[in-house]
Short mmCIF file of C-alpha atoms in Angstrom, two decimals:
data_model
loop_
_atom_site.label_atom_id
_atom_site.label_comp_id
_atom_site.label_asym_id
_atom_site.label_seq_id
_atom_site.Cartn_x
_atom_site.Cartn_y
_atom_site.Cartn_z
CA MET A 1 58.99 114.83 89.11
CA ARG A 2 59.60 115.74 92.72
CA GLU A 3 62.21 113.45 94.26
CA SER A 4 64.15 112.95 97.51
CA GLY A 5 67.48 111.41 98.44
CA ILE A 6 70.10 110.92 100.99
CA LEU A 7 73.84 112.11 101.05
CA LEU A 8 75.94 109.37 102.44
CA HIS A 9 79.48 108.57 101.22
CA ILE A 10 80.44 105.01 100.38
CA THR A 11 83.14 104.89 103.02
CA SER A 12 80.50 106.09 105.71
CA LEU A 13 78.40 102.88 105.19
CA PRO A 14 77.97 100.70 108.41
CA GLN A 15 80.04 97.66 107.35
CA LYS A 16 82.69 95.52 109.16
CA GLY A 17 86.34 96.05 108.24
CA GLY A 18 87.05 99.73 109.09
CA ILE A 19 85.40 101.22 106.01
CA GLY A 20 82.30 101.18 103.95
CA THR A 21 82.52 99.41 100.57
CA LEU A 22 80.66 98.44 97.39
CA GLY A 23 79.43 95.30 99.25
CA LYS A 24 76.45 94.11 101.31
CA ALA A 25 75.87 97.45 103.27
CA ALA A 26 75.73 99.36 99.99
CA TYR A 27 73.00 97.06 98.72
CA GLU A 28 71.07 97.24 101.84
CA PHE A 29 71.27 101.00 101.78
CA ILE A 30 69.71 100.93 98.20
CA ASP A 31 66.92 98.87 99.56
CA PHE A 32 66.53 101.23 102.46
CA LEU A 33 66.19 104.16 99.93
CA LYS A 34 63.66 102.36 97.85
CA GLU A 35 61.57 101.31 100.99
CA SER A 36 61.60 104.87 102.27
CA GLY A 37 60.35 106.24 98.95
CA ALA A 38 63.58 108.01 98.14
CA SER A 39 65.14 107.72 94.74
CA ILE A 40 68.58 109.40 94.88
CA TRP A 41 71.76 108.27 96.63
CA GLN A 42 74.38 111.01 96.54
CA VAL A 43 78.06 110.32 97.26
CA LEU A 44 81.28 112.13 97.32
CA PRO A 45 83.95 111.68 94.53
CA VAL A 46 84.89 107.92 94.44
CA GLY A 47 88.38 108.35 93.20
CA PRO A 48 91.56 107.38 95.20
CA THR A 49 91.85 109.79 98.10
CA GLY A 50 94.73 112.30 98.25
CA TYR A 51 96.24 114.67 100.73
CA GLY A 52 94.35 114.38 104.09
CA GLU A 53 92.29 111.64 102.65
CA SER A 54 90.34 114.13 100.68
CA PRO A 55 88.30 112.73 97.75
CA TYR A 56 88.66 116.12 96.14
CA GLN A 57 92.54 115.72 95.83
CA SER A 58 92.69 112.48 93.80
CA ALA A 59 95.46 110.83 91.75
CA SER A 60 92.97 110.47 88.96
CA THR A 61 89.72 111.97 87.72
CA TYR A 62 88.74 108.54 86.27
CA ALA A 63 90.05 105.88 88.69
CA GLY A 64 88.03 104.27 91.51
CA ASN A 65 89.18 104.08 95.13
CA PRO A 66 90.61 100.71 95.86
CA LEU A 67 89.64 101.10 99.46
CA MET A 68 85.97 100.76 98.41
CA ILE A 69 86.42 97.28 96.87
CA ASP A 70 84.54 94.73 98.77
CA LEU A 71 86.43 91.73 99.90
CA GLU A 72 83.61 89.42 100.58
CA LYS A 73 82.31 89.90 96.89
CA MET A 74 85.88 88.83 95.79
CA VAL A 75 85.59 85.68 97.86
CA GLU A 76 82.08 84.83 96.46
CA GLU A 77 83.57 85.24 92.92
CA GLY A 78 86.64 83.03 93.57
CA LEU A 79 89.16 85.94 93.51
CA LEU A 80 90.13 85.45 97.16
CA ALA A 81 90.04 82.59 99.72
CA GLN A 82 88.00 82.99 102.81
CA GLU A 83 91.14 82.52 104.98
CA ASP A 84 92.60 85.76 103.38
CA LEU A 85 90.09 87.79 105.21
CA VAL A 86 90.99 89.29 108.61
CA TRP A 87 88.62 92.08 109.71
CA LEU A 88 89.87 95.24 111.24
CA PRO A 89 87.91 96.62 114.35
CA ASP A 90 84.99 98.81 113.60
CA THR A 91 84.62 102.44 114.92
CA ASP A 92 82.66 105.52 113.88
CA GLN A 93 85.78 106.76 111.92
CA THR A 94 87.23 105.23 108.83
CA ASP A 95 90.53 103.57 109.50
CA PHE A 96 92.19 104.80 106.26
CA ASP A 97 95.78 103.73 107.16
CA GLY A 98 94.73 100.32 108.45
CA VAL A 99 92.37 99.46 105.51
CA ARG A 100 95.09 100.78 102.97
CA ALA A 101 97.72 98.45 104.43
CA GLN A 102 95.32 95.48 104.50
CA LYS A 103 93.82 95.97 101.15
CA GLU A 104 97.14 96.41 99.41
CA GLU A 105 98.33 93.12 100.69
CA ILE A 106 95.03 91.23 99.90
CA LEU A 107 94.58 92.79 96.52
CA ARG A 108 98.16 91.95 95.42
CA LYS A 109 97.70 88.30 96.53
CA SER A 110 94.51 88.13 94.40
CA PHE A 111 96.27 89.68 91.44
CA GLU A 112 99.16 87.15 91.64
CA LYS A 113 96.54 84.25 91.39
CA ALA A 114 94.07 85.81 88.97
CA ASP A 115 93.56 84.69 85.55
CA ALA A 116 91.80 87.78 84.11
CA GLY A 117 93.81 88.37 80.97
CA GLU A 118 91.03 88.60 78.36
CA LYS A 119 88.73 90.66 80.77
CA MET A 120 91.61 92.96 81.43
CA GLN A 121 92.36 93.57 77.73
CA ALA A 122 88.61 94.32 77.18
CA PHE A 123 88.69 96.76 80.13
CA ILE A 124 91.67 98.57 78.82
CA ARG A 125 90.04 99.02 75.31
CA GLU A 126 86.90 100.38 76.93
CA ASN A 127 88.88 102.70 79.40
CA PRO A 128 91.85 104.25 77.52
CA TRP A 129 92.72 106.36 80.60
CA VAL A 130 93.61 103.29 82.70
CA GLU A 131 97.09 102.51 81.20
CA GLU A 132 98.44 106.14 81.75
CA TYR A 133 96.87 106.07 85.32
CA ALA A 134 98.59 102.64 86.03
CA PHE A 135 101.93 103.95 84.72
CA PHE A 136 101.65 107.00 87.06
CA MET A 137 100.85 104.85 90.09
CA ALA A 138 103.63 102.35 89.29
CA LEU A 139 106.11 105.13 89.01
CA LYS A 140 104.70 106.81 92.18
CA GLN A 141 105.21 103.43 94.03
CA HIS A 142 108.71 103.18 92.60
CA PHE A 143 109.60 106.69 93.78
CA ALA A 144 108.24 106.14 97.32
CA GLY A 145 105.11 108.15 96.92
CA GLN A 146 106.85 111.35 95.76
CA SER A 147 104.95 113.93 93.66
CA TRP A 148 105.69 113.66 89.92
CA GLN A 149 107.12 117.11 90.45
CA GLN A 150 110.02 115.47 92.15
CA TRP A 151 110.70 112.72 89.62
CA PRO A 152 113.69 112.71 87.41
CA ARG A 153 113.50 115.61 84.91
CA GLU A 154 113.19 113.21 81.91
CA LEU A 155 109.98 111.80 83.38
CA ARG A 156 108.52 115.00 84.74
CA LEU A 157 108.86 116.31 81.13
CA ARG A 158 107.70 112.98 79.60
CA GLU A 159 110.69 112.66 77.25
CA GLU A 160 109.96 109.96 74.80
CA LYS A 161 112.91 107.66 75.37
CA ALA A 162 112.55 107.77 79.10
CA MET A 163 108.85 107.08 78.91
CA GLN A 164 109.43 104.00 76.72
CA ASP A 165 112.28 102.63 79.05
CA TRP A 166 110.25 103.17 82.19
CA ARG A 167 107.04 101.71 80.74
CA ARG A 168 108.93 98.41 80.10
CA LYS A 169 110.32 98.44 83.59
CA MET A 170 106.98 99.17 85.24
CA GLN A 171 104.90 96.63 83.05
CA SER A 172 104.12 94.15 86.00
CA GLU A 173 103.33 96.90 88.49
CA MET A 174 101.06 98.60 85.74
CA GLN A 175 99.17 95.35 85.34
CA TYR A 176 98.48 95.23 89.17
CA HIS A 177 96.87 98.77 89.05
CA ILE A 178 94.86 97.91 86.03
CA TYR A 179 93.58 94.87 87.84
CA VAL A 180 92.48 96.79 90.80
CA GLN A 181 90.66 99.27 88.56
CA TRP A 182 88.93 96.51 86.79
CA LEU A 183 87.72 95.01 90.17
CA PHE A 184 86.51 98.48 91.12
CA ARG A 185 84.56 99.19 88.15
CA LYS A 186 83.17 95.70 87.99
CA GLN A 187 81.74 95.95 91.52
CA TRP A 188 80.61 99.60 90.87
CA GLN A 189 78.59 98.57 87.72
CA GLU A 190 76.95 95.70 89.53
CA MET A 191 75.85 98.03 92.39
CA LYS A 192 74.73 100.69 89.92
CA ASN A 193 72.72 98.05 88.02
CA TYR A 194 71.04 96.97 91.40
CA ALA A 195 70.26 100.48 92.30
CA ASN A 196 68.78 101.49 88.87
CA ALA A 197 66.60 98.37 88.74
CA ARG A 198 65.06 99.52 92.00
CA GLY A 199 64.37 103.02 90.87
CA VAL A 200 67.48 104.66 92.65
CA LYS A 201 69.70 107.02 90.87
CA LEU A 202 73.45 107.28 91.88
CA PHE A 203 74.36 111.01 92.22
CA GLY A 204 78.08 111.69 92.04
CA ASP A 205 80.44 114.59 92.64
CA MET A 206 83.00 115.86 90.19
CA PRO A 207 85.53 118.50 91.33
CA ILE A 208 86.22 121.11 88.92
CA TYR A 209 89.92 120.99 89.38
CA VAL A 210 92.30 118.09 89.53
CA ALA A 211 95.19 117.64 92.03
CA GLU A 212 98.62 118.74 90.94
CA ASP A 213 100.04 115.32 91.93
CA SER A 214 97.67 113.39 89.57
CA ALA A 215 97.86 111.37 86.45
CA ASP A 216 95.66 113.96 84.81
CA ALA A 217 98.13 116.82 85.38
CA TRP A 218 101.36 114.71 84.66
CA ALA A 219 99.81 113.19 81.38
CA ASN A 220 98.18 116.46 80.03
CA PRO A 221 100.50 119.36 80.90
CA GLU A 222 99.51 121.27 77.81
CA ILE A 223 96.09 122.01 79.09
CA PHE A 224 97.18 123.53 82.43
CA GLN A 225 98.90 126.87 83.34
CA PHE A 226 102.38 125.24 83.61
CA ASP A 227 105.72 126.70 82.60
CA GLN A 228 108.29 124.87 80.35
CA GLU A 229 109.62 122.92 83.36
CA ARG A 230 105.94 121.78 84.13
CA ARG A 231 105.84 123.97 87.30
CA PRO A 232 102.40 125.68 87.92
CA ILE A 233 102.30 129.33 87.14
CA ARG A 234 99.13 130.16 88.91
CA VAL A 235 96.81 127.94 91.15
CA ALA A 236 93.20 127.75 92.31
CA GLY A 237 91.58 129.05 95.46
CA VAL A 238 88.97 131.48 96.72
CA PRO A 239 89.43 135.02 97.94
CA PRO A 240 89.30 136.33 101.57
CA ASP A 241 85.75 136.66 102.90
CA TYR A 242 83.79 136.96 106.14
CA PHE A 243 84.87 133.46 107.29
CA SER A 244 88.69 133.71 106.20
CA GLN A 245 90.72 136.88 106.08
CA ASP A 246 93.52 135.01 104.01
CA GLY A 247 90.95 133.25 101.58
CA GLN A 248 91.46 129.69 100.72
CA LEU A 249 94.65 128.52 98.83
CA TRP A 250 93.56 125.18 97.18
CA GLY A 251 96.77 125.02 95.16
CA ASN A 252 95.32 123.01 92.21
CA PRO A 253 96.76 123.78 88.80
CA LEU A 254 94.47 126.02 86.75
CA TYR A 255 93.38 125.17 83.20
CA ASP A 256 94.75 126.87 80.16
CA TRP A 257 91.26 127.58 78.71
CA ASP A 258 92.62 128.94 75.51
CA ALA A 259 94.46 125.69 74.81
CA LEU A 260 91.42 123.67 75.66
CA ARG A 261 89.21 125.72 73.39
CA LYS A 262 91.49 125.12 70.31
CA ARG A 263 91.09 121.36 71.17
CA LYS A 264 87.33 121.72 71.30
CA TYR A 265 87.61 121.02 75.04
CA ASP A 266 88.22 117.32 74.18
CA TRP A 267 89.79 116.44 77.61
CA TRP A 268 86.75 117.79 79.45
CA MET A 269 84.29 116.09 77.10
CA ASN A 270 86.00 112.75 77.71
CA ARG A 271 85.89 113.40 81.51
CA LEU A 272 82.17 114.47 81.51
CA ASN A 273 81.23 111.40 79.39
CA ALA A 274 83.03 109.11 81.76
CA MET A 275 81.10 110.65 84.78
CA GLY A 276 77.95 110.10 82.84
CA GLU A 277 78.70 106.37 82.72
CA LEU A 278 79.51 106.22 86.52
CA PHE A 279 76.68 108.21 87.68
CA ASP A 280 72.99 108.96 86.87
CA LEU A 281 73.44 112.71 88.14
CA VAL A 282 76.60 114.49 88.43
CA ARG A 283 77.29 117.51 90.57
CA VAL A 284 79.96 119.73 89.12
CA ASP A 285 81.78 121.23 92.14
CA HIS A 286 82.65 125.03 91.96
CA PHE A 287 80.40 125.75 88.89
CA ILE A 288 81.39 129.46 89.33
CA GLY A 289 84.77 128.62 87.97
CA PHE A 290 83.34 128.20 84.55
CA ALA A 291 82.06 131.84 84.56
CA ASN A 292 85.05 133.33 86.41
CA TYR A 293 87.74 131.65 88.39
CA TYR A 294 90.23 132.94 91.13
CA SER A 295 93.86 132.79 89.98
CA ILE A 296 96.64 132.94 92.71
CA PRO A 297 100.45 133.21 91.85
CA PHE A 298 102.10 129.87 92.44
CA GLY A 299 104.27 130.05 95.70
CA ALA A 300 101.93 132.62 97.41
CA LYS A 301 101.44 131.90 101.12
CA ASN A 302 97.79 132.72 101.00
CA ALA A 303 94.99 133.66 98.67
CA ARG A 304 95.11 137.38 99.32
CA SER A 305 97.09 138.13 96.09
CA GLY A 306 94.76 136.26 93.65
CA GLN A 307 92.76 137.89 90.94
CA TRP A 308 89.39 136.96 89.26
CA LYS A 309 89.83 135.75 85.56
CA LEU A 310 87.21 134.98 82.94
CA GLY A 311 86.24 131.44 82.47
CA PRO A 312 85.25 129.67 79.33
CA ARG A 313 81.64 130.54 79.85
CA ARG A 314 79.09 129.75 77.14
CA LYS A 315 81.54 128.45 74.55
CA PHE A 316 82.35 125.53 76.86
CA PHE A 317 78.80 124.62 77.56
CA ARG A 318 77.76 124.82 73.83
CA ARG A 319 80.39 122.13 73.32
CA VAL A 320 79.04 120.12 76.32
CA ARG A 321 75.66 120.11 74.65
CA ARG A 322 77.15 118.71 71.43
CA ASP A 323 79.68 116.21 72.82
CA ALA A 324 78.61 115.26 76.39
CA LYS A 325 75.03 114.48 75.89
CA ASN A 326 74.58 111.56 78.39
CA VAL A 327 75.73 113.32 81.52
CA HIS A 328 73.06 115.02 83.81
CA ILE A 329 74.69 117.99 85.42
CA ILE A 330 73.76 119.63 88.66
CA ALA A 331 75.62 122.91 89.27
CA GLU A 332 77.34 123.51 92.65
CA ASP A 333 76.65 127.30 92.52
CA LEU A 334 77.73 128.21 95.92
CA GLY A 335 80.32 130.96 96.89
CA GLU A 336 80.62 134.33 95.15
CA VAL A 337 77.51 133.99 92.78
CA ASN A 338 77.73 137.27 90.76
CA ASN A 339 75.61 138.10 87.74
CA ARG A 340 78.02 136.48 85.43
CA VAL A 341 77.52 133.15 87.17
CA LYS A 342 73.74 133.79 87.29
CA ARG A 343 73.56 134.36 83.56
CA LEU A 344 75.70 131.32 82.76
CA LEU A 345 73.47 129.14 85.02
CA ARG A 346 70.33 130.44 83.16
CA PHE A 347 71.97 129.67 79.77
CA CYS A 348 72.81 126.19 80.79
CA GLY A 349 69.58 125.40 82.54
CA TYR A 350 71.24 123.26 85.13
CA PRO A 351 69.67 122.86 88.57
CA GLY A 352 71.59 124.81 91.33
CA MET A 353 71.75 124.28 95.10
CA LYS A 354 69.95 125.76 98.04
CA VAL A 355 71.16 125.10 101.55
CA LEU A 356 69.04 125.70 104.43
CA SER A 357 71.60 126.22 106.98
CA PHE A 358 72.69 129.33 104.91
CA ALA A 359 69.16 130.64 104.87
CA PHE A 360 68.82 132.37 108.24
CA GLY A 361 70.06 135.54 109.78
CA GLY A 362 70.33 137.67 106.70
CA GLY A 363 68.22 139.64 104.49
CA GLU A 364 64.81 138.55 102.86
CA GLU A 365 66.49 138.24 99.41
CA ASN A 366 68.69 135.39 100.61
CA PRO A 367 68.42 132.74 97.94
CA HIS A 368 68.53 129.92 100.37
CA LEU A 369 65.36 131.12 102.23
CA PRO A 370 62.51 128.62 101.39
CA LYS A 371 60.36 131.41 99.99
CA ASN A 372 62.99 132.13 97.38
CA HIS A 373 63.47 128.52 96.04
CA GLY A 374 62.41 127.72 92.55
CA LYS A 375 61.58 124.47 90.99
CA ASN A 376 64.89 123.87 89.16
CA ALA A 377 66.98 123.32 92.18
CA ILE A 378 68.06 120.87 94.86
CA VAL A 379 67.61 121.87 98.43
CA TYR A 380 69.76 120.53 101.22
CA THR A 381 69.66 120.79 104.92
CA GLY A 382 73.46 121.03 104.67
CA THR A 383 76.31 119.56 102.44
CA HIS A 384 79.45 117.60 103.40
CA ASP A 385 81.26 120.92 103.88
CA ASN A 386 78.74 122.18 106.48
CA ASP A 387 78.15 121.16 110.01
CA THR A 388 75.28 118.93 110.83
CA VAL A 389 72.02 120.68 111.55
CA LEU A 390 72.46 120.11 115.33
CA GLY A 391 76.08 121.28 115.14
CA TRP A 392 75.03 124.40 113.19
CA TRP A 393 72.14 125.14 115.63
CA ALA A 394 74.52 124.75 118.73
CA ASN A 395 76.81 127.48 117.25
CA ALA A 396 74.13 129.81 115.77
CA ASP A 397 73.87 133.25 116.96
CA GLU A 398 70.64 134.81 118.39
CA LYS A 399 69.57 136.51 115.32
CA THR A 400 70.05 133.36 113.25
CA ARG A 401 68.02 131.36 115.63
CA ALA A 402 65.21 133.90 115.93
CA HIS A 403 65.03 134.00 112.22
CA ALA A 404 64.88 130.25 111.83
CA CYS A 405 62.23 130.00 114.51
CA ALA A 406 59.99 132.42 112.65
CA VAL A 407 60.50 130.82 109.29
CA LEU A 408 60.19 127.27 110.38
CA ASP A 409 57.30 128.09 112.92
CA MET A 410 59.18 126.49 115.85
CA LYS A 411 60.34 127.05 119.40
CA GLU A 412 64.12 126.93 120.14
CA THR A 413 63.53 123.64 122.09
CA ASP A 414 61.88 121.95 119.28
CA ASP A 415 63.49 119.27 116.99
CA ILE A 416 65.44 121.64 114.74
CA ALA A 417 66.86 118.81 112.63
CA GLY A 418 63.27 117.49 112.04
CA LYS A 419 62.02 121.08 111.19
CA MET A 420 64.85 121.68 108.77
CA ILE A 421 64.30 118.26 107.21
CA GLU A 422 60.48 119.05 106.78
CA ALA A 423 61.34 122.38 105.35
CA ALA A 424 63.48 120.84 102.71
CA PHE A 425 60.85 118.38 101.72
CA ALA A 426 58.33 121.18 101.55
CA SER A 427 60.37 123.34 99.31
CA THR A 428 59.19 124.07 95.84
CA ALA A 429 62.52 122.67 94.63
CA ASP A 430 62.33 119.56 92.49
CA ARG A 431 64.79 117.61 94.43
CA THR A 432 65.62 117.49 98.20
CA ILE A 433 68.83 115.89 99.64
CA VAL A 434 69.44 115.21 103.32
CA PRO A 435 72.75 114.18 104.78
CA MET A 436 72.35 110.85 106.74
CA GLN A 437 73.84 112.56 109.80
CA ASP A 438 70.78 114.81 110.09
CA TYR A 439 68.39 111.97 109.91
CA LEU A 440 70.32 110.28 112.80
CA ARG A 441 70.11 113.63 114.77
CA LEU A 442 73.93 113.72 115.14
CA ASP A 443 75.92 116.78 116.46
CA GLY A 444 79.02 118.33 115.12
CA SER A 445 81.18 115.45 115.95
CA ALA A 446 79.74 113.84 112.94
CA ARG A 447 80.71 116.40 110.53
CA MET A 448 82.28 115.12 107.41
CA ASN A 449 84.59 118.06 106.36
CA THR A 450 85.72 121.50 107.58
CA PRO A 451 87.03 123.42 104.54
CA GLY A 452 90.48 124.95 104.93
CA THR A 453 91.42 122.41 107.65
CA VAL A 454 93.61 119.30 107.28
CA GLY A 455 93.24 116.31 109.59
CA GLY A 456 90.08 114.84 111.14
CA ASN A 457 87.98 115.08 107.97
CA TRP A 458 86.23 112.61 105.76
CA GLY A 459 86.30 109.81 108.48
CA TRP A 460 82.74 109.77 109.78
CA ARG A 461 80.92 106.51 109.51
CA MET A 462 77.52 104.92 110.51
CA THR A 463 77.95 102.43 113.24
CA ALA A 464 74.61 100.54 112.54
CA PRO A 465 72.10 100.44 109.63
CA ALA A 466 69.34 103.03 109.62
CA THR A 467 66.29 102.22 111.73
CA GLU A 468 62.77 101.39 110.82
CA GLU A 469 61.87 104.62 112.60
CA ILE A 470 63.91 106.72 110.19
CA LYS A 471 62.64 104.82 107.20
CA ASN A 472 59.00 105.60 108.27
CA GLU A 473 59.91 109.26 108.71
CA ILE A 474 61.27 109.55 105.26
CA ARG A 475 58.36 107.59 103.78
CA LYS A 476 55.71 109.89 105.49
CA LEU A 477 57.60 112.98 104.20
CA ASN A 478 57.83 111.75 100.66
CA ARG A 479 54.13 111.04 100.76
CA LYS A 480 53.18 114.23 102.51
CA TYR A 481 55.12 116.48 100.03
CA GLN A 482 54.57 114.29 96.95
CA ARG A 483 58.10 113.37 96.26
CA GLY A 484 57.44 110.71 93.77
CA GLY A 485 60.55 108.50 93.34
CA ASN A 486 59.81 105.13 94.74
CA ASN A 487 56.50 105.87 96.28
#
């Protein structure tokens, strides 16, 4: 079935309080999707944000972001008093620091009054990851936010006696972090049930790598390329290219794929199954890393000295077919897509991605050109890592503009965002996703992220709900190009 959807992160929802949450605005957006005939809501990773507020550098691959918890829903359920709520001013940028300080205070107040013992115990049984995450966060709080790499050696190496002693000391703080995760998961599941009942699928995003400063890396050192002192040996990134002469040094710890293979990839299967519970569709970020990954020596100043290494390839995905059956994977196959990556994608059968803002200015074999799209794909005008269509067009060179005008049958003065959106809907690809910024015809100031930069990313928000005019535009496109979904 041909479908369409919108890319809009939870934090970008137009809601009072400085940040979008799992509350009223989320439910209204689901209604908007259904009424426009769309059937997919794509979000970014929903874990606690890390360095630079990046959702791709999280303290946990499983945990939810406490900042997304909706306080008004907590009042409705008797978990907060109305007088506890004081709203932060609203702007078109997420106030991460302000919201974090406020939510921390309010959630702790709720925890002190809560009587959720039985529910919490059931939550722990159903989510065995949560105790280790809560222990990690409690220790992090105790050590003033320091990375676990700076903790006392006995904790860094997880020596048994030290772990037992510190667990006893941290028990109360651990219970608070478990309570927060219970709240997040409760609100998430209620929202997901609402969406699914209205024919809307939640489409999530899962980074291939975890952050070095995460519960995942600290609690599972044997599956990463660490030395005996638990320091990284080699780290992740991408090589130099046309856009960056130094490449990108991400710094995430790399997996020890041999160690994982001997364990039948159990950690990965648990992770994928958990994502399958959260989301109806899961975009696996940097899919090429399963075919071959770029390995950079730890301590390098840039990515120039890295080397390509073979990934787990088909062995891994045979195990996925056996042990992770309820996760519907979309492959983020952007970047250096060599023949090894193409063969692996064909073997897996997962849909890949086409991005129209990559389509123009090059040769006729460009896979992002509309004429080269296939059915088994998702086509985007752009992603969260690209400029908006208007921002891209403002910076496009003459060759790119001329090629786009020819392919899209337009003049340079036409509505480029409208033309790109229609081309995405007209594509032979089964699914099309358009970022909300493009429907709103916003320029580059509304860009979500610029890769390789720190600061000024991830903060864009809608200032008001989408209009009837936009809803009608989407509904007409869905009908014209027979993108079933909710029509």
